[in-house]
């Protein structure tokens, strides 16, 4: 799916800035902020994200004067504003007056005031107050010259992805009635003949509360869908007010697309955004966190339909919310930021501008740290501003890929439900296993949903697409018939959208495409591995599989399935369909990826790229090519490229020497 949404932000070049929370600081600090922002080249700031209690200290009593002054100062400095609706955390007077707006967990625990996001998104009372605040802000600032973008709420679904309050139960029943029409259709979809769960009316249905044992799996899956949809409904309600009052101002909200944020189906949200925005943070415990960053950036681009997107939050250095928080190494922040730009971002922002002196996030890094101006962090902030200014010609260009990885939130939810062949399967680990093998080969990858156009890719990787509709399965098959090499991994095509097993043998929806039939899953025990006939190993999963039109590429060399196929291939139309019925080790995964890419004629972005150097191209509409090179190693590397290097303003002929930890961007000739 390629989207041609126009870039809505009226800021020069690549947008640059972060969250700005001036209400935490006295006037003299706010005045110094303007001076430092000019020095850093800041052009865009998010303002008033958590300001509700400052703007409305008592119900109906507003204090906008401080925000008026802030916006005026920013406009005077030439800085545009992504103004928030201020609804991300209700003020204490509101939760005290209306405790029914507080969210609840599955066991009935009420999540009280004192943190943030202490609201039930389904609560009609909270919605009424949030809409009123949104309208008040829109009417006051509709014509302010600093206003460039509306920032609706904040990280919707972050802390309370699932709410089990009475309001949520009512909304869930309404959602189910709209989805199924009749309770008879719901009973069929949920398989309520099992365990005496048949419903006579929608009023009998509850969210999947804590129960004596495992809750109906389709009920769990539908509640996940409902919860994502309900967060989107909240966004739409606030956005519609903003569009009514300020139709000339674009709107967005900050997504959290990464390997760690499971419960919002961002692909289904994309069409409602005037620009897709993402927050991303490295995981300190991951020694290859830069690979996860690249995946998340590719996912952001995929959700944006290939259009430029904005990085609304990341960190200059350490965060504060992981078990052990790691400061970034020299050059790492610059490399992180420019990797996002390489993979499609046209704005780079941080949480936050100035590091807080108090509160829960006071140890979260910022563009201006506690130690102030004379620090490496602030000097990197200034240097990043300089580099982004030099990359102004890149704005609007797009990434092109010949290889796609199919990623599906409902399959993530479904594959990790309880009562499965193994509890050890983690959807994201399987996705990352294949993405990282492609990354190490220097291959640019589009991360796409199964509902998109898959036919334009040379190679398609489909990891653990557990829950699939007939239409989505047909799109995968059509890609193979059209000439793609399609690789499908285990636990794919197993159930339909209602979590009903596709009978007749696994892998269900893909059985005919792949030319195999699995009689039985053969889950491997902890630390159990077996050997394949090429000497590589596999763990976690195996299957009793027979060939029905496919050929065996790898077979089991030992264990109870010795001699049976573990990896297969079937010629399909102008392409081919590969099946991986186990979890291969790193060597086996790399070999198979290489074979599929060779067959498909899909290669790396740059031939002969040194290991640990990342290369991505962005393409302009008039034939411009911008090659981004990120050196993640401790050694200098030479890359065969010619053109004009934008960050240093130097011509390159016959090759570029890229110092360790550095980034280069070459406008190629």
C-alpha angles and dihedrals in degrees: 000000000000119000124200097199110153118244102259103193115102096208126117119261117325109000115241134190142069148230110321119201106178093162087077093062141060121248096262090059091046090054091049088051091063091053093049093045090056090050091051095046095241114178106167134037135180108227135189097013093145100019103109095108090049095047096043108026091170128016110288094358108113131190107193099150095094092050091047089056093046093052092046092052092048091049090050088055092050094250121141123216135226095204115206126219087235090226099116093100123023116225120253093251089061098051090044092052094041110027088166089078092067116107125241134211125230091268093052099259111152115226104221138203119280102079124046138279089036095161138100104238091212094054110118089202093055091044090055092053093043092051091049093052091046092052093046092053093044094051093047098048103028092115101033108130093221093060110107104150142008115236105204114212112308136273093341111214093016102122100012107034090155124035122189100187124131089260090054091049091053092047092047091054090050091049091051092048090053092046098047106020095208134042088234090061090048092051090053093048094046095044091231092170083084117086094359093283099142114142124214097191136012088244089071092061122100133182113268095281124180106293139179092267140346115340122230104287096219089050088054092047093048091048089054090051091046092049092053091046092048092055088050091049088055091051091049093050093054093040092053091057090050092049090050094052100030108023090163094061120081121228136213143149129219114261124203102221111172140104091279104054110078113159108068120072097218094180088066090051098050099090091057094059124087085204128006113239128188139191116211134181130180119242107235094209093057110091089197097045091140089066091053088049090054091050092050091049090050089048089051090052090047093052088048089055091243093305122128113276137187132248100220098179139017133133134265089211136331125008124213106225105069124088091251116016119209127208115227120257122242109292094008096109091051091047092048093050095047092046088061089050090048090056096050112287116139094184131045120199138164142210099264148006099208123021111246120246093208141018134057095306100047091116093050109107122245142184089266107038129204089266091058135212100343095069139104090241094058092042088054088049089056093043092051090053089053092049094047090051088054089053095059091115089061094064113114096016119123141218119244124203136184094195128061134191115208112226124183128182096201089053089052090052094043099043091056098049116123126262095045130137089271134009090207096076112108115186096211093051089057092047092048093048090063098035093053092049089055092045092053089054090054094246119153110227133197112213104214140171121244091246092066133087105285097168097085096067128092092211132023126193115200111185119189096332088178101166113045138161122224089250094053092047089051091054091054091049092047091054089058093046089050091057108276125133102234121197117195122186133208124293091031126134090010100131139019124240090283093056091251114148114247101236128221099060138313143314082042110191092030099042096103094041093051097039094227137109123204116203098188141003113242105200114197122228127241111294091004114136134169134199128244125214093261092058097256122122138230137197144177098038144032136161140211094238133175128197117247102173100332128099125232113250095174129014133192112267096192143007130058092312096050111154094019121115119269099171123026140180132202127186109236122185107301092341142041140249120218124193126201109195096184143033107270123209119249094271093048091047092050093048092050093047088051092051093049093047092048091051091048095046091235116142142175123291089246122022116233094016112174115248112268094024114114120210127188130165129213117199125211124217091248097052099275116150122201115191114201116201121189119185108207094175135089093241134071116255135200120222125191103237138125131202139070118322105220102198094056099025094234133133117241124206128174097359144341127241107218113196120223114285092006136127131219131185115199123193095212127225 
